[in-house]
CSV table of C-alpha atoms and ligand atoms in Angstrom, one decimal:
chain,number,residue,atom,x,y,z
A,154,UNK,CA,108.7,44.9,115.3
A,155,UNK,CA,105.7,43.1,113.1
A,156,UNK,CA,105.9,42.8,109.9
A,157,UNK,CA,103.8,43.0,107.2
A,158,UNK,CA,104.2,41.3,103.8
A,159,UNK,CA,102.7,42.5,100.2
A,160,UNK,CA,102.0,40.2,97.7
A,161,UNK,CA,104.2,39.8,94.3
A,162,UNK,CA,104.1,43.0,92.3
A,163,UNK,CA,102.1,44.9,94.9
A,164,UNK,CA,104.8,47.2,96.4
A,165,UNK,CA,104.9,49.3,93.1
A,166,UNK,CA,102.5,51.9,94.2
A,167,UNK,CA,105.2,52.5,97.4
A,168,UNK,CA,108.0,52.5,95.8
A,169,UNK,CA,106.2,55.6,93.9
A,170,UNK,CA,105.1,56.9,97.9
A,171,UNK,CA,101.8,56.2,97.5
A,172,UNK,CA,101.0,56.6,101.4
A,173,UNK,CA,98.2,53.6,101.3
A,174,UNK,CA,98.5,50.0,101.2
A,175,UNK,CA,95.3,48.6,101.0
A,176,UNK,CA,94.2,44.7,102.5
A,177,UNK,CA,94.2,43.2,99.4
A,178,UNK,CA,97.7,44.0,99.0
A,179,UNK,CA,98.6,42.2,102.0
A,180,UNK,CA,100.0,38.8,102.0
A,181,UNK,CA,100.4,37.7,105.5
A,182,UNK,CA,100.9,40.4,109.1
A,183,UNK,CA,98.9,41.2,112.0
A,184,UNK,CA,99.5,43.8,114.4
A,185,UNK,CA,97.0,46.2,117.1
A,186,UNK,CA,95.3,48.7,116.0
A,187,UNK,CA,97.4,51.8,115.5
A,188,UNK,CA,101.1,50.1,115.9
A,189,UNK,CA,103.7,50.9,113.8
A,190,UNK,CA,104.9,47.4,111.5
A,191,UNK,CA,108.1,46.9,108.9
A,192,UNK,CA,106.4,46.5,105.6
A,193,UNK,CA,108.4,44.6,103.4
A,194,UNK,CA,107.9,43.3,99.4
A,195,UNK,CA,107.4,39.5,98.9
A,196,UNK,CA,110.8,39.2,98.0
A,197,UNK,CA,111.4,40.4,101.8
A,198,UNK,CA,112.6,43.8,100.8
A,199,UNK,CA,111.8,46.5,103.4
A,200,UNK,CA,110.2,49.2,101.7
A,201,UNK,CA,109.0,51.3,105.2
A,202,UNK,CA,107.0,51.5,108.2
A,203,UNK,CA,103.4,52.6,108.9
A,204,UNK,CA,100.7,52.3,110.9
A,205,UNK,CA,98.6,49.3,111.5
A,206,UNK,CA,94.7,49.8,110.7
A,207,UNK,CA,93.0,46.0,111.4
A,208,UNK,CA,89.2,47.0,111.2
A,209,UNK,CA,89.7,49.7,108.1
A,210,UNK,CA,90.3,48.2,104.1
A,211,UNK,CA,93.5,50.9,104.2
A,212,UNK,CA,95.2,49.0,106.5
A,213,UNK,CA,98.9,50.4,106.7
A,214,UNK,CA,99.5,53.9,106.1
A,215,UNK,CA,103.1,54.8,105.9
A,216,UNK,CA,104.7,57.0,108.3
A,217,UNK,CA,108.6,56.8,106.7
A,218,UNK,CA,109.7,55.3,103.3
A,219,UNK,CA,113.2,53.1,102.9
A,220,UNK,CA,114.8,51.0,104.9
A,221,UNK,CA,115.7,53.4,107.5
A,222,UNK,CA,115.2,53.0,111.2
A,223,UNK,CA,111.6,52.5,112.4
A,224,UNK,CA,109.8,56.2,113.0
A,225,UNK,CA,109.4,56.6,116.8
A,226,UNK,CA,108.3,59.7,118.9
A,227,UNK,CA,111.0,62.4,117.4
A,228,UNK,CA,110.7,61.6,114.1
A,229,UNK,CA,106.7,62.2,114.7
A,230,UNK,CA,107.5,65.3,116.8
A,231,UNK,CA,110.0,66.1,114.0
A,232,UNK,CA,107.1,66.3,111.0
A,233,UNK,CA,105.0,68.2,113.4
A,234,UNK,CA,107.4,70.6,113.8
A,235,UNK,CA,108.1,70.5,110.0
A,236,UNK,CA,104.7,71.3,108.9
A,237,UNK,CA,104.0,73.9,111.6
A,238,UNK,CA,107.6,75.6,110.1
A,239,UNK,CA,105.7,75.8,106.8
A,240,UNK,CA,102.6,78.0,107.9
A,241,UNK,CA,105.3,80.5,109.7
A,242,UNK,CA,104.4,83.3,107.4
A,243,UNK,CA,100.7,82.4,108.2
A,244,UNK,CA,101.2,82.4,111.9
A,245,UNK,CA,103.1,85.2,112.3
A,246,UNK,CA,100.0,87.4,110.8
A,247,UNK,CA,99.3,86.6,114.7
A,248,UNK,CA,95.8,88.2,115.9
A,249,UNK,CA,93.3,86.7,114.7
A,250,UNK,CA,94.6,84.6,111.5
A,251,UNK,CA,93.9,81.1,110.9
A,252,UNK,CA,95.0,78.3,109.0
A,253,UNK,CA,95.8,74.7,108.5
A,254,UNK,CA,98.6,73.6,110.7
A,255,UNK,CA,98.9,69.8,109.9
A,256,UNK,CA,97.1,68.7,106.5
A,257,UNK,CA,97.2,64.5,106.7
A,258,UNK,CA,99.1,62.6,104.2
A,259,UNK,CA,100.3,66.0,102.8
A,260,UNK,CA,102.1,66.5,105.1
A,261,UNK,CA,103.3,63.1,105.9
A,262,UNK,CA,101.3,62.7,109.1
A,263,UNK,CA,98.0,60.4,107.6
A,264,UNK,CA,95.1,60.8,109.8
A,265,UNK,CA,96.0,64.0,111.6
A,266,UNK,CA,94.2,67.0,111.4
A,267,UNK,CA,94.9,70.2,113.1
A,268,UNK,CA,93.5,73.6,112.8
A,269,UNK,CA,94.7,76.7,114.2
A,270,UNK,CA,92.1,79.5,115.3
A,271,UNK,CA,93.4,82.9,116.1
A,272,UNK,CA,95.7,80.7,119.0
A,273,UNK,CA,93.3,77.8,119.2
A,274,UNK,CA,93.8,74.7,117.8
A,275,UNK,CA,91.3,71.9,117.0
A,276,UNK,CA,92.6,68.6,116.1
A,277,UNK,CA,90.8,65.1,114.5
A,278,UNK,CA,92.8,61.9,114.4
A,279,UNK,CA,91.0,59.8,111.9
A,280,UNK,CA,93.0,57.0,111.8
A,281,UNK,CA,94.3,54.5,114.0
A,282,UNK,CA,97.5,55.8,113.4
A,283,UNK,CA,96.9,58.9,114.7
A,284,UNK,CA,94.7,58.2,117.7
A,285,UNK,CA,97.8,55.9,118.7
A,286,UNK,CA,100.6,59.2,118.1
A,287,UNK,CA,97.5,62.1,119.4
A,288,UNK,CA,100.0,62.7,122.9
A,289,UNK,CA,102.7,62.9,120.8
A,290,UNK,CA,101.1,64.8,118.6
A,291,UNK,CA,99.6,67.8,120.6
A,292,UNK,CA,102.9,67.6,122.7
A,293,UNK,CA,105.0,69.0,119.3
A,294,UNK,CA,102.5,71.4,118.9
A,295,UNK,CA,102.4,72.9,121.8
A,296,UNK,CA,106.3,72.8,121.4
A,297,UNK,CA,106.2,74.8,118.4
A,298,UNK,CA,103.6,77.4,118.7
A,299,UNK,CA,104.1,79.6,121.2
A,300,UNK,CA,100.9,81.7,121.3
A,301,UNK,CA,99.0,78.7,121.9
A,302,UNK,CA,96.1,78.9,124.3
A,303,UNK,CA,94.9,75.5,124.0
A,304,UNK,CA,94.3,72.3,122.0
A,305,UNK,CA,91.0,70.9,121.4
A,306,UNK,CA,90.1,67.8,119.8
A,307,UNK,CA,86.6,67.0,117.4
A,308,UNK,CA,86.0,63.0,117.1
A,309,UNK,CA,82.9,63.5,115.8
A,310,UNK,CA,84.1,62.4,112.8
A,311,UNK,CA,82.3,58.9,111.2
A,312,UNK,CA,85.4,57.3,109.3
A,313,UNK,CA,86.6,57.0,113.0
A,314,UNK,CA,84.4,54.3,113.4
A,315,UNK,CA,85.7,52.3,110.7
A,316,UNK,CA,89.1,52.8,112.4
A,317,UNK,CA,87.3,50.9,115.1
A,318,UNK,CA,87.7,54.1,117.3
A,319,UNK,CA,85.0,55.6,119.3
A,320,UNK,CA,83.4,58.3,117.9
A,321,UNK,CA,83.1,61.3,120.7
A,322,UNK,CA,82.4,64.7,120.8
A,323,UNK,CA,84.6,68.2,121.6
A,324,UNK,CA,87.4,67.7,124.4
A,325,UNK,CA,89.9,69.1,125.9
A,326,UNK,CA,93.7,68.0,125.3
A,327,UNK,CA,95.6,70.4,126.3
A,328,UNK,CA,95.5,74.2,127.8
A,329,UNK,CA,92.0,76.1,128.2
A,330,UNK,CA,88.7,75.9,127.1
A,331,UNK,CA,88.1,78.1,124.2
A,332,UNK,CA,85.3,80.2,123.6
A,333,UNK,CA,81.9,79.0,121.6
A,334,UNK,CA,82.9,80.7,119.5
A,335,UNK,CA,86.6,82.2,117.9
A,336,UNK,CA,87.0,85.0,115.5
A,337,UNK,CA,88.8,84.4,113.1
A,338,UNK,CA,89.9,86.9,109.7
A,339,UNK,CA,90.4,86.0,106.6
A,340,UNK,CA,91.2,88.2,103.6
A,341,UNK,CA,89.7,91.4,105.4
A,342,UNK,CA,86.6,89.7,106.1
A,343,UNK,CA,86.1,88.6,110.0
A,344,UNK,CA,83.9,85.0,111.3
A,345,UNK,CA,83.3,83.3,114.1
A,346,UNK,CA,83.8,79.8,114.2
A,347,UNK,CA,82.2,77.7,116.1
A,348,UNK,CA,84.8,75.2,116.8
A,349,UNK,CA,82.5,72.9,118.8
A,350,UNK,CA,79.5,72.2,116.4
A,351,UNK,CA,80.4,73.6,113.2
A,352,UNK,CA,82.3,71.3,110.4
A,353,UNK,CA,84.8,69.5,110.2
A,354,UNK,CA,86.7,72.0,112.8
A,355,UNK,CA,84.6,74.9,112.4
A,356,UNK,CA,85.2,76.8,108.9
A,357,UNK,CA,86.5,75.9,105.5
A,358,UNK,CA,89.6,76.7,105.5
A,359,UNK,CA,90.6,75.2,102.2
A,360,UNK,CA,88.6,77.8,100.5
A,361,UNK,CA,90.3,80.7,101.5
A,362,UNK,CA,91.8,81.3,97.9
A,363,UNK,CA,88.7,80.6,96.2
A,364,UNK,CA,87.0,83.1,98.6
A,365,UNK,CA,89.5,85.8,98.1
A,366,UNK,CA,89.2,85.2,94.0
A,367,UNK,CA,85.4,85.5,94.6
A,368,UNK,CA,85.8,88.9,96.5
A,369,UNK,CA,88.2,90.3,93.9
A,370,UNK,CA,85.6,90.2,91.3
A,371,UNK,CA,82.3,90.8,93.3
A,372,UNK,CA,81.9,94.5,92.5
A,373,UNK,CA,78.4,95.5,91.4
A,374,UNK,CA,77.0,91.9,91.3
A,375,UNK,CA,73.9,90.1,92.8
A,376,UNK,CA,75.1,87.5,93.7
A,377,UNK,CA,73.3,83.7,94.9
A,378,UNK,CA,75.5,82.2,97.3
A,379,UNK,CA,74.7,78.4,97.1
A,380,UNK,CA,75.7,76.0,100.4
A,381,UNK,CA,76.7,78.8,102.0
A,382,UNK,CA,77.6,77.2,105.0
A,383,UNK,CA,78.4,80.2,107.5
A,384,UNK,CA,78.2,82.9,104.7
A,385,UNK,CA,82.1,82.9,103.7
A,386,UNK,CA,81.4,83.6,99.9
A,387,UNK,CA,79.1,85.5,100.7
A,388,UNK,CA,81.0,87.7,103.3
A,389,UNK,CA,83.8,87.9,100.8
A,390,UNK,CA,81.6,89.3,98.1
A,391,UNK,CA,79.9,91.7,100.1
A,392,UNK,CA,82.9,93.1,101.1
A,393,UNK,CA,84.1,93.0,97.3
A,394,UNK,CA,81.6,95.6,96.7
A,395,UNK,CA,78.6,93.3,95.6
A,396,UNK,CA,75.3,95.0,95.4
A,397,UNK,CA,73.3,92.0,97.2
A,398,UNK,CA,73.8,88.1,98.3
A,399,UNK,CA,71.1,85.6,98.6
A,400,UNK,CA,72.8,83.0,101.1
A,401,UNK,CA,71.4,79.1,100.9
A,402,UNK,CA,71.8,76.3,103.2
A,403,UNK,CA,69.8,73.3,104.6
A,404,UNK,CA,71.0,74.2,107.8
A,405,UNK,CA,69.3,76.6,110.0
A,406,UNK,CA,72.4,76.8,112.8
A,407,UNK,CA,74.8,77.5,109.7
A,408,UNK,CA,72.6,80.2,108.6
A,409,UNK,CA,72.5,82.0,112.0
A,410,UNK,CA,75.9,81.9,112.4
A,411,UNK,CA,76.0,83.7,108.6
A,412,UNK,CA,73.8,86.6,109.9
A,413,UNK,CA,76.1,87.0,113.3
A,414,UNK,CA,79.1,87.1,110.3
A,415,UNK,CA,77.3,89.6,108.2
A,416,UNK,CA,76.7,91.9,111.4
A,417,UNK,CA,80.1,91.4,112.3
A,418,UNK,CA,81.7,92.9,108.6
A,419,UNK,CA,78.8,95.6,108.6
A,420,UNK,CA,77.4,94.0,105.7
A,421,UNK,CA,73.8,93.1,106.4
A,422,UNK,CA,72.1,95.0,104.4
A,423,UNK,CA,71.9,93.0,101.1
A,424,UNK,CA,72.9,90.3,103.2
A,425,UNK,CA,69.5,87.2,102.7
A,426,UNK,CA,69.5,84.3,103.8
A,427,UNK,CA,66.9,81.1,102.7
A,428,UNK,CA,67.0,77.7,104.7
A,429,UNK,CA,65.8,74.7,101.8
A,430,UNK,CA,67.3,72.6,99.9
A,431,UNK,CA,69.6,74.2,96.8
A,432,UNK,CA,68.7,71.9,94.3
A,433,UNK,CA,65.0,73.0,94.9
A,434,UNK,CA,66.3,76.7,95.3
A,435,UNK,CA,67.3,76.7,92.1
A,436,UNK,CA,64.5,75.1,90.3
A,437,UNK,CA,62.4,77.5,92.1
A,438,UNK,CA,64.3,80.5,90.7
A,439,UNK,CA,64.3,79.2,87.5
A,440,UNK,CA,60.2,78.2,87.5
A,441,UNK,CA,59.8,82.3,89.1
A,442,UNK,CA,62.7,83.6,86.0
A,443,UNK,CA,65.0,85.2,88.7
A,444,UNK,CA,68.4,85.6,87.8
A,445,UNK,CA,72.0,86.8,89.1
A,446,UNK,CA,75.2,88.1,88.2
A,447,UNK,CA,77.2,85.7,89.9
A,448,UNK,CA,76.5,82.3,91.4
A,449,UNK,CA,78.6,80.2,93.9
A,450,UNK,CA,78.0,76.3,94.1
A,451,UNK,CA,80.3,74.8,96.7
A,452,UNK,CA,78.1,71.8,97.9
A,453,UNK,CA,79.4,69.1,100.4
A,454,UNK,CA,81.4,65.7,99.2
A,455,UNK,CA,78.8,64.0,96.4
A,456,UNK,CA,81.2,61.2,95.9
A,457,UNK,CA,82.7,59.3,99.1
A,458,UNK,CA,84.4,56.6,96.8
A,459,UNK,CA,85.3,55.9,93.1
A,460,UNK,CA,82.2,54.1,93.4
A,461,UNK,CA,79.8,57.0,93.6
A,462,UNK,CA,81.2,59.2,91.0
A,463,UNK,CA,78.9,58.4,88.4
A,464,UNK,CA,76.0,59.1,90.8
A,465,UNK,CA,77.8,62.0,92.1
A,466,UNK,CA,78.7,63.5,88.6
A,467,UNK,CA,74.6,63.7,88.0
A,468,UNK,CA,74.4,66.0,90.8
A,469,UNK,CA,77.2,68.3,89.8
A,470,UNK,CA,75.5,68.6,86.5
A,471,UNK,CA,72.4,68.9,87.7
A,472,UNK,CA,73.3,72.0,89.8
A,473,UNK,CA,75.7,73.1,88.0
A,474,UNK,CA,73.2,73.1,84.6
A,475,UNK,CA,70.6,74.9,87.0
A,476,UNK,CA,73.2,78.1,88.2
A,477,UNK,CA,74.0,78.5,84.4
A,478,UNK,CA,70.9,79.1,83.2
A,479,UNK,CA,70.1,81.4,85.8
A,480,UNK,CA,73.5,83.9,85.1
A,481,UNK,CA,72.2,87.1,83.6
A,482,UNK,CA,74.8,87.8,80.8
A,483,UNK,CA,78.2,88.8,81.8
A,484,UNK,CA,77.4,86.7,84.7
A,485,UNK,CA,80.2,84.9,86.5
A,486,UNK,CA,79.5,81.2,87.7
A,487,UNK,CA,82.4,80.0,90.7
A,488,UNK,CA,81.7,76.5,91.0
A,489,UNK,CA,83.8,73.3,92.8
A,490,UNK,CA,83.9,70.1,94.0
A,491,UNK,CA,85.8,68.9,97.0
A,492,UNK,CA,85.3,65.1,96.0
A,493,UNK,CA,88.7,63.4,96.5
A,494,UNK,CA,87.2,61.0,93.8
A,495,UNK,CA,86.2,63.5,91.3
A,496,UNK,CA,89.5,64.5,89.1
A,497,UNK,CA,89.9,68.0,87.7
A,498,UNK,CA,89.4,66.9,84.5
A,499,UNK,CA,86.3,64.7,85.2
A,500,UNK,CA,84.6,68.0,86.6
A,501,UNK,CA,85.5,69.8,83.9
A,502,UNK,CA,84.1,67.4,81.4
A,503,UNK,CA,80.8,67.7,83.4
A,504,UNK,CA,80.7,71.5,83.5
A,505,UNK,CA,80.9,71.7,79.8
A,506,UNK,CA,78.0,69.0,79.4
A,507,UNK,CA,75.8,71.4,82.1
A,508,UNK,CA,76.8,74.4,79.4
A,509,UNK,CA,75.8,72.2,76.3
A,510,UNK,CA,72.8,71.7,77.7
A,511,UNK,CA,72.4,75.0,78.9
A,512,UNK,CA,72.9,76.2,75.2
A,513,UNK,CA,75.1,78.7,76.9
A,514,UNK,CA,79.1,79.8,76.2
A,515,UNK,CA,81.5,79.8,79.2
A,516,UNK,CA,85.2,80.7,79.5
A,517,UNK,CA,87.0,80.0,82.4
A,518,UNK,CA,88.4,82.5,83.7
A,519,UNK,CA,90.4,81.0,86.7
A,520,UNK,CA,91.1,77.6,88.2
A,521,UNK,CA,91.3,77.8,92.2
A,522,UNK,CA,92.5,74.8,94.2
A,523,UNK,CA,92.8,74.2,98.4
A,524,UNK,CA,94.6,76.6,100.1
A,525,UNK,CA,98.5,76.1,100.1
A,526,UNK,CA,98.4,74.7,103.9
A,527,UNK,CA,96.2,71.9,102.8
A,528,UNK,CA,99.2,70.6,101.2
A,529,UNK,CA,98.4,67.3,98.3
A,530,UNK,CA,101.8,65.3,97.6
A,531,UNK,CA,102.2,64.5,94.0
A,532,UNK,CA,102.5,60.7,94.7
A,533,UNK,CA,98.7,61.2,95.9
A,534,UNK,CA,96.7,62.7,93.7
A,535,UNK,CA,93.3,61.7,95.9
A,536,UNK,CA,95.1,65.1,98.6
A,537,UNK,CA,94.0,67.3,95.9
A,538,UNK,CA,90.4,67.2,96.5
A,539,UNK,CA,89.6,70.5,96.2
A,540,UNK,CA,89.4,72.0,92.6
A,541,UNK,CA,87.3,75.0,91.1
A,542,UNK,CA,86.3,76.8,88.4
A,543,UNK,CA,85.4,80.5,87.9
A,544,UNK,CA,83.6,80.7,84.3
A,545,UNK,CA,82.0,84.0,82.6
A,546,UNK,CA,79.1,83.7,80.3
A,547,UNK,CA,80.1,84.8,76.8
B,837,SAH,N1,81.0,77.6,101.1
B,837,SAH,C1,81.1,77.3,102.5
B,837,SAH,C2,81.3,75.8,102.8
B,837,SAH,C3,80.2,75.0,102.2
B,837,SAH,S1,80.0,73.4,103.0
B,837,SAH,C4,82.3,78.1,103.1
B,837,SAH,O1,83.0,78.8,102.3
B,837,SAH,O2,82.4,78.2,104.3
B,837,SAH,C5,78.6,72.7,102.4
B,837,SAH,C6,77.3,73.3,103.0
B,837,SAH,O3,76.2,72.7,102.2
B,837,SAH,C7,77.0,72.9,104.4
B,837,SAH,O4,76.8,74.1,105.1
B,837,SAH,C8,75.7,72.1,104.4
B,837,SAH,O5,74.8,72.4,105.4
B,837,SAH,C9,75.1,72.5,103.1
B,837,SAH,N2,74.2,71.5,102.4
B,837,SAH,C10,74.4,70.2,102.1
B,837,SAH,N3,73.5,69.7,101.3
B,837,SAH,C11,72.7,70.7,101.0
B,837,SAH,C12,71.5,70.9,100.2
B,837,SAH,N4,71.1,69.8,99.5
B,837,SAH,N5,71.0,72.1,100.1
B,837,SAH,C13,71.4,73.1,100.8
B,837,SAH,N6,72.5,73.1,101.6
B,837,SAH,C14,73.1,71.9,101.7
């Protein structure tokens, strides 16, 4: 097996289980894209094995820690089978649920993606890694779940390309096609995903807490559902009893899809939708002195790197400064930030600059985080990308 060498001092961040080792950690080691190498300290200590990433700046990311045998196909099998164990409760819902079946580096499989649909599953291997263990990979899965009716796989995705793997479209890897489009249900509400064309795999998954704490507290409210994506605040809050929800997105498929989900829960009427641009939306409701009871912001990834997250922590303020001066009092603001890059504490610095400037007092009234099967280790921090805040004008 290769092996690949840190430089003095630059194994402390494994030791800890930080899953990464980054090229300018390495010392000396080559290997093909995707194969599994010893890494070992400079004082020739073997500190675990990983995956091999030439083209990409993260290029091992560790598979086993210690000096224990190298991982092969069981072990790989073995933490598929693991993580699909941990969403039993989930599964066994059966119908129509969905979930996260296989959440990356949380849970221990970096690079691997896999979504389960109402008995579909979409996969994305993002790493080379992964692409290298996919067989391997669907092979466990279709071991462990048994009402399985096929697995699909998305490499649509761009940080494939830096993998220096193609990047494709929608195929097949195992079982039959699924439809254009799967319904799923979620916290009473029902969607149909479009596992094809939609995100990432086809809904947000990792908002289904932060839906469900939106819904609980919906009841009476107007409420502006900002990058609403296929309407799932919106849905949720509708079905919470809200009096009316303005849905807005830049795109004009996701927004279709949102009516077809409003139909679908009987919920149409005070069901709107607006196609534009939400930082514009909300100046324009501001300029026209509209206002709401409750506002959602949960806009796309500002921040990509550490690098961006000053630029990125403008726009949260920016958007964020807009939706509070547009809460009628009592009003509720549920606002997050799925920026690996941006911690908790960072966004919540920056949401009480917006209400500074906003001359307005907030409390928050809850925190919400990713879904439990979007599992973050604690030697990771950067898994828990997901954070939000439900605030209440005082
Ligand atoms: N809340 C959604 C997920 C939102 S994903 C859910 O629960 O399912 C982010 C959405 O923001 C995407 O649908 C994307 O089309 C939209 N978007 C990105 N930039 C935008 C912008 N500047 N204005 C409006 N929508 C935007």
């Amino acid at each position: 097996m290769k092996r690949v060498v840190l430089k003095p001092g630059r194994e402390r961040s494994l030791l800890r289980r930080h899953p990464w080792i980054y090229s300018g950690a390495v010392a000396s080691g080559d290997a093909g894209r995707g194969e599994t190498v010893e890494v070992v300290s400079s004082t020739g200590e073997t500190l675990g094995f990983g995956s091999f990433s030439p083209d990409s700046q993260i290029r091992v990311r560790m598979l086993s820690f210690g000096a224990a045998s190298a991982p092969g196909e069981a072990y790989v099998a073995s933490l598929v089978a693991d993580a699909v164990k941990r969403r039993e409760r989930r599964l066994a819902e059966g119908g129509t649920a969905a979930c996260r079946l296989v959440h990356a580096e949380g849970d221990g499989l970096p690079g691997v993606v896999a979504d389960w649909y109402a008995g579909w599953v979409v996969c994305q291997f993002t790493s080379a890694g992964a692409e290298r263990w996919k067989r391997t990979v669907v092979d466990a899965l279709a071991a462990a779940l048994p009402g399985l009716k096929g697995v699909a796989e998305r490499s649509d995705v761009e940080v494939r390309a830096r993998e220096g793997l193609p990047v494709g479209g929608f195929s097949i890897l195992s079982g039959g096609e699924p439809p254009d489009l799967v319904e799923i249900s979620e916290g009473g509400c029902r969607y149909l995903v479009d596992v094809r064309h939609g995100h990432k795999t086809g809904f947000y998954l990792d908002q289904r807490l932060a839906r469900a704490a939106v819904g609980a507290i919906a009841a009476g409210r107007e409420v502006l559902n900002c990058f609403s994506y296929t309407g799932g605040f919106g849905i949720a809050a509708m079905r919470g009893g809200a009096a009316s929800v303005v849905n807005v997105d830049a795109s004009a498929d996701a927004l279709a899809l949102a009516s077809r989900n409003a139909a679908l829960n009987e919920c149409e009427k005070g069901m709107s939708f607006e196609e534009g641009d939400v930082f514009k939306y909300l100046r324009k409701c501001r300029d026209m002195g509209r206002s709401f009871d409750m506002i959602v912001l949960d806009p796309p990834k500002f921040a990509e790197s550490k690098a961006q997250v000053m630029k990125a922590a403008r726009g949260y303020k920016d958007i964020n400064l807009l939706a509070m001066k547009l809460l009628r009092k009592g009003g509720v603001l549920a606002t997050f930030s799925c920026s690996g890059a941006m911690t908790p504490e960072l966004f919540q610095t920056i949401l009480a600059e917006a209400a500074a400037d906003a001359r307005r007092d907030f409390a928050i009234v809850e925190r919400t985080f990713q879904a439990e099967d979007h599992p973050a280790s604690l030697a990771f921090p950067d898994g828990l990308y997901l954070k939000g805040y439900i605030l209440a004008v005082r």
